[in-house]
Short mmCIF file of C-alpha atoms in Angstrom, two decimals:
data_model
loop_
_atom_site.label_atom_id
_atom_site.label_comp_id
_atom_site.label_asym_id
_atom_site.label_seq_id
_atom_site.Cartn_x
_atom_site.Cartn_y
_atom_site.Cartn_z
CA UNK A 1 22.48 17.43 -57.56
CA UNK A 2 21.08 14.45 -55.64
CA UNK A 3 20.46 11.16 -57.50
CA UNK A 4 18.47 8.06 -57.08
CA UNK A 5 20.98 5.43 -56.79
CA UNK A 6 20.41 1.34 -56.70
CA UNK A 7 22.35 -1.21 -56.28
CA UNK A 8 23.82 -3.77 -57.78
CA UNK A 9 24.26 -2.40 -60.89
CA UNK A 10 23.87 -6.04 -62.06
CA UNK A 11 22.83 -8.91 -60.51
CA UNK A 12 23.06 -12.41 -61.97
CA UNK A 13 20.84 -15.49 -60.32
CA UNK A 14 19.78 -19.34 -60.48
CA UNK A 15 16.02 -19.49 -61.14
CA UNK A 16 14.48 -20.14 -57.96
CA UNK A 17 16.69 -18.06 -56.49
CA UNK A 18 15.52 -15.06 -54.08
CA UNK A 19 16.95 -11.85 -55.04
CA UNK A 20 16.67 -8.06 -53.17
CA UNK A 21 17.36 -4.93 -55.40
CA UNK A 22 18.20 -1.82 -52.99
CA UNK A 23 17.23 1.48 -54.11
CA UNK A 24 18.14 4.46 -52.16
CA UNK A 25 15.71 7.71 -53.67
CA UNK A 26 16.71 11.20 -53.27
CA UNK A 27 16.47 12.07 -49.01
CA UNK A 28 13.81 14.53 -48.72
CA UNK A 29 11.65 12.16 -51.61
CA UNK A 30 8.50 10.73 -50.01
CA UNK A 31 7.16 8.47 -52.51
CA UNK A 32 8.79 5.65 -54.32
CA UNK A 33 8.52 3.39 -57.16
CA UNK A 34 9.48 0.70 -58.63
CA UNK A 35 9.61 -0.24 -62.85
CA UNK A 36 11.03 -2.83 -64.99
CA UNK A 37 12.01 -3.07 -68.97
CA UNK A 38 12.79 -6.23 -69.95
CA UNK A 39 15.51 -6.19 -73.23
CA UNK A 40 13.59 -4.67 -75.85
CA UNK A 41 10.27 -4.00 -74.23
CA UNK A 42 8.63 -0.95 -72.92
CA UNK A 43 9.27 0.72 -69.44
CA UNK A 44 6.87 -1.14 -66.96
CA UNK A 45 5.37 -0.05 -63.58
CA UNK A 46 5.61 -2.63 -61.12
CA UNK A 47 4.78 -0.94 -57.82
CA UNK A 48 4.36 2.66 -55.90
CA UNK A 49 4.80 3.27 -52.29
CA UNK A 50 3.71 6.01 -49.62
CA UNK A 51 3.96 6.66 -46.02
CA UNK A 52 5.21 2.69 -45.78
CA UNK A 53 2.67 1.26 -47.59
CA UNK A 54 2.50 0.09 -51.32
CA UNK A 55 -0.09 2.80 -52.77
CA UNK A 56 -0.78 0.96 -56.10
CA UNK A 57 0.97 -2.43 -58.03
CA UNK A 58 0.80 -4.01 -61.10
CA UNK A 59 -0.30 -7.42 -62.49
CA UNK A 60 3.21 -8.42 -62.56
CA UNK A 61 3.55 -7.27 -58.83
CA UNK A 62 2.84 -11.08 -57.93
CA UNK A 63 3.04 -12.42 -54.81
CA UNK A 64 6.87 -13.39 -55.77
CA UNK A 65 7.25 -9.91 -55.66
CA UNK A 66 7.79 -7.92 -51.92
CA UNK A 67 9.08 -3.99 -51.23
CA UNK A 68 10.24 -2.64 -48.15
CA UNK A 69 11.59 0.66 -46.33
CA UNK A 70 13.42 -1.14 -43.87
CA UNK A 71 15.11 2.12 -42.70
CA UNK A 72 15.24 5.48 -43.49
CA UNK A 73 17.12 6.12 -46.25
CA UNK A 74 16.85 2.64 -48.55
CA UNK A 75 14.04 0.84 -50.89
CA UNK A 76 14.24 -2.63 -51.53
CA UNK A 77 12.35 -4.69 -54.09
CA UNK A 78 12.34 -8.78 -53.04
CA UNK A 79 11.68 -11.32 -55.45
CA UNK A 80 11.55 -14.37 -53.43
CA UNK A 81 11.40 -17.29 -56.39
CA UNK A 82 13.18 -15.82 -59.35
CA UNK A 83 11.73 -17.22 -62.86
CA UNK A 84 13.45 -16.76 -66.00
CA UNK A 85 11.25 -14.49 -67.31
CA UNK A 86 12.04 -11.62 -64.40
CA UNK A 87 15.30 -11.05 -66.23
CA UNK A 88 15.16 -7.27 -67.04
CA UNK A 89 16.17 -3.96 -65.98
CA UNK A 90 14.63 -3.08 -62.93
CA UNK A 91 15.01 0.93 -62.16
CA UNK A 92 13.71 2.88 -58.81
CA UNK A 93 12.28 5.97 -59.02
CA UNK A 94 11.11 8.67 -56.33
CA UNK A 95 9.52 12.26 -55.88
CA UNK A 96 8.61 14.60 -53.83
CA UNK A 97 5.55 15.63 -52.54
CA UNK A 98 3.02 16.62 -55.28
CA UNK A 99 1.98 14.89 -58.53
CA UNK A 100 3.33 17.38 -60.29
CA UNK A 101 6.96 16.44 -59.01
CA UNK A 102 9.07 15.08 -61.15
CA UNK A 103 9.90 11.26 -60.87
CA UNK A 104 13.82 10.82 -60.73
CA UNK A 105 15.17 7.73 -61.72
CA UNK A 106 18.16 5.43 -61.19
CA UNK A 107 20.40 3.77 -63.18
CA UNK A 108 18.63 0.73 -62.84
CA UNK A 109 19.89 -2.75 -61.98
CA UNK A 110 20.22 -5.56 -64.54
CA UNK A 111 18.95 -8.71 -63.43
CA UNK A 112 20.10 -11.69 -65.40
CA UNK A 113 17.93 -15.02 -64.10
CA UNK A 114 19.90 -18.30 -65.79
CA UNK B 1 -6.93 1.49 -71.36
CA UNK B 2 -4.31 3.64 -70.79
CA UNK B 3 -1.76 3.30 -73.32
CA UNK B 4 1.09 5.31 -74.81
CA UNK B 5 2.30 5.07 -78.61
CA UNK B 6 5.47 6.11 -80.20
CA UNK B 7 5.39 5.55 -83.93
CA UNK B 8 9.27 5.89 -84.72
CA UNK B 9 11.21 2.98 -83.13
CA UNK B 10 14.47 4.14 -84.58
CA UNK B 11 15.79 7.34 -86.15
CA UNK B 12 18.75 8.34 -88.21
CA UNK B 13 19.42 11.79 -88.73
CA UNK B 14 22.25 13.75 -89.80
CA UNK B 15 23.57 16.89 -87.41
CA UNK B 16 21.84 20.04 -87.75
CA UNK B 17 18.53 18.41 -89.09
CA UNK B 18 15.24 18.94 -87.47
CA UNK B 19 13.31 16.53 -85.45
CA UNK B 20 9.97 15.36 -84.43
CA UNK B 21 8.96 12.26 -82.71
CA UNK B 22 5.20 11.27 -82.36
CA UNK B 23 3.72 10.25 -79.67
CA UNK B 24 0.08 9.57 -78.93
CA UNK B 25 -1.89 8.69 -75.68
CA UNK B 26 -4.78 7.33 -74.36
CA UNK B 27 -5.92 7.86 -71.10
CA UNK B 28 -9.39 9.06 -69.21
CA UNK B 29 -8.13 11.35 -66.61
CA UNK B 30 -6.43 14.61 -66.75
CA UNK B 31 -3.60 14.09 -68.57
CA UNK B 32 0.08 14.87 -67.00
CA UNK B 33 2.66 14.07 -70.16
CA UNK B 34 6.28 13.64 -70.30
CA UNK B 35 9.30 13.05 -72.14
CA UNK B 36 12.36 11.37 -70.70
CA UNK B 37 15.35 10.97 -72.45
CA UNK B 38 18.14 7.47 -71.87
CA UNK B 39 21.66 8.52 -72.76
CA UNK B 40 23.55 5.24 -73.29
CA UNK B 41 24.63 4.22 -69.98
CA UNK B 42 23.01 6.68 -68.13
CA UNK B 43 19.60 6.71 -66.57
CA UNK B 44 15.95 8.11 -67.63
CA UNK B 45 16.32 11.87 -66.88
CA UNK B 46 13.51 14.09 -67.25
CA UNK B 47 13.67 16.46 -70.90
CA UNK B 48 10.50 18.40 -70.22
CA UNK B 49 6.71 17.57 -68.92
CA UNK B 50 3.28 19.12 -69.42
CA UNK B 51 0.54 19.38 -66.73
CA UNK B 52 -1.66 22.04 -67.94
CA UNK B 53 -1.39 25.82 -69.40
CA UNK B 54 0.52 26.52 -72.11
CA UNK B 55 0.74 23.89 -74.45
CA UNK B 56 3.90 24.17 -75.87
CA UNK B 57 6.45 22.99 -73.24
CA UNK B 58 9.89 23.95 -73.27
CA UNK B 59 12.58 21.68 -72.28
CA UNK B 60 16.62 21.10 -71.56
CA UNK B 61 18.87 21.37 -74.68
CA UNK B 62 16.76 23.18 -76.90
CA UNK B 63 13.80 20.25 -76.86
CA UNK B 64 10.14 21.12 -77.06
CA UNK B 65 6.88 19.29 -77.15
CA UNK B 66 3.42 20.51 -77.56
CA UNK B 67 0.18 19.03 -76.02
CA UNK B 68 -2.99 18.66 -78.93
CA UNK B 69 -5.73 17.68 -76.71
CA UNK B 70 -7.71 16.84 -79.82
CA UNK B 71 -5.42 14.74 -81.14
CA UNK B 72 -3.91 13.16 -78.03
CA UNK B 73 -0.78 13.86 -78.64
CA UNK B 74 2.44 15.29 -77.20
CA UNK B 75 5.40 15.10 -79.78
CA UNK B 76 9.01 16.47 -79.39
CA UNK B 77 10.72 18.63 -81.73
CA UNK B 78 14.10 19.98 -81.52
CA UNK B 79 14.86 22.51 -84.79
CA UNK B 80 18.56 21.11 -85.27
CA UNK B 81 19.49 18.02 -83.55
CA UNK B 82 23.56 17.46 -82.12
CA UNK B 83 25.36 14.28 -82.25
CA UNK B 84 25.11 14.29 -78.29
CA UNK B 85 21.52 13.88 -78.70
CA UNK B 86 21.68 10.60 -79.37
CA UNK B 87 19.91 8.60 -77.16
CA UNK B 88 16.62 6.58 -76.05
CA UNK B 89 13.68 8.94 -76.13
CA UNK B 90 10.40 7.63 -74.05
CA UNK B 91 7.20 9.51 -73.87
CA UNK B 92 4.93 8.63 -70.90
CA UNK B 93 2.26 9.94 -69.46
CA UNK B 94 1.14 10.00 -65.24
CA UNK B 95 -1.61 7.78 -64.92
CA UNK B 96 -2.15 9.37 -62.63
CA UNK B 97 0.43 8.34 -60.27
CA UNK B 98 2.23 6.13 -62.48
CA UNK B 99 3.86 6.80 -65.30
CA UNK B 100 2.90 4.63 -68.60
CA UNK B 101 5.66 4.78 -70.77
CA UNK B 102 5.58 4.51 -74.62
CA UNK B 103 8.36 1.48 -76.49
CA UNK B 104 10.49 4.47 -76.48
CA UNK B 105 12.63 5.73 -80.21
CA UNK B 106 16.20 5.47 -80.66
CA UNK B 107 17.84 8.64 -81.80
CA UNK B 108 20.77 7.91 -83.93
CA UNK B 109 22.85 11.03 -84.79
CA UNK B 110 26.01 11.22 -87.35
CA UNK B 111 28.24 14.34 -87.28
#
């Protein structure tokens, strides 16, 4: 069955520091997201995506924050001035066409900011 | 605002006993509602989701939920729960192309 998959599966930074999650959704997926948890929290949105566009963001979807399809197949979330408080789980998610497809997720990424 | 609640953080139940975990909603639109489930290590997979007709949604392993409009909720049951089933449960709900998740309950189960 095909899978989201992201890597790293953990990633650990200097505040300041500019980090870039890569997602790569499932192939024939056209729209992508991406959400955060930090330890403890709920399950956040952060940011959608369509036809190479962002379709809808958050609050938290700052301008520290930056996503790109920079080819075909991968997703990549950019935060360019890492603050200690962006230390969470970060997961990718795509689906299909409609609404009513399901949003697959990945395993997620665990960003550590020290 | 749109807003998802779950009421039971954590739960600890026995194999074979029943369960039911709450979870309430508030949002304008026409509601699309969800449950996905976070084995430990593994990632959100989808148990089951409602987007309109019959209320009572059937999911994988033997989970159901049913949709009560009038009391904005969408809970999950499963009649006799394994040890396998423990895991992260999170209820969201497509807002209405986002999902809004709920703090999620952990499922503790002991053989």
């Amino acid at each position: 069955e095909p899978e989201v998959t992201q890597t790293p599966s953990h990633q650990v930074t200097q505040m300041g520091q500019e980090v870039i999650l890569r997602c790569v959704p499932i192939s024939n997926h056209l729209y992508f997201y991406w959400y955060r948890q930090i330890l403890g929290q709920k399950v956040e949105f952060l940011v959608s995506f369509y036809n190479n566009e962002i379709s809808e963001k958050s609050e938290i979807f700052d301008d520290q924050f930056s996503v790109e399809r920079p080819d075909g197949s991968n997703f990549t979330l950019k935060i360019r001035s890492t603050k200690l408080e962006d230390s969470a789980m970060y997961f990718c998610a795509s689906r299909e066409r409609e609404i009513r497809d399901t949003q697959y997720f990945g395993p997620g990424t665990r960003l550590t900011v020290l | 605002a749109q807003s998802v609640s779950q009421h039971n953080h954590h739960v600890i139940l026995s194999e074979a006993a029943s369960l039911e975990l709450g979870c309430n909603y508030s949002y304008g639109g026409t509601v699309n509602l969800f449950w996905y489930v976070q084995y430990p290590g593994q990632h959100l997979q989808l148990l089951l989701k409602y987007f309109s007709g019959d209320p009572l949604v059937k999911g994988i392993k033997g989970f159901e939920a049913e949709f009560i409009k009038s009391k904005f909720s969408f809970n999950l049951r499963k009649p006799s729960v394994q040890w396998s089933d423990t895991a992260e449960y999170f209820c969201a709900v497509n807002a209405p192309d986002k999902l809004i998740f709920g703090t999620g309950t952990r499922l503790q189960v002991f053989p």
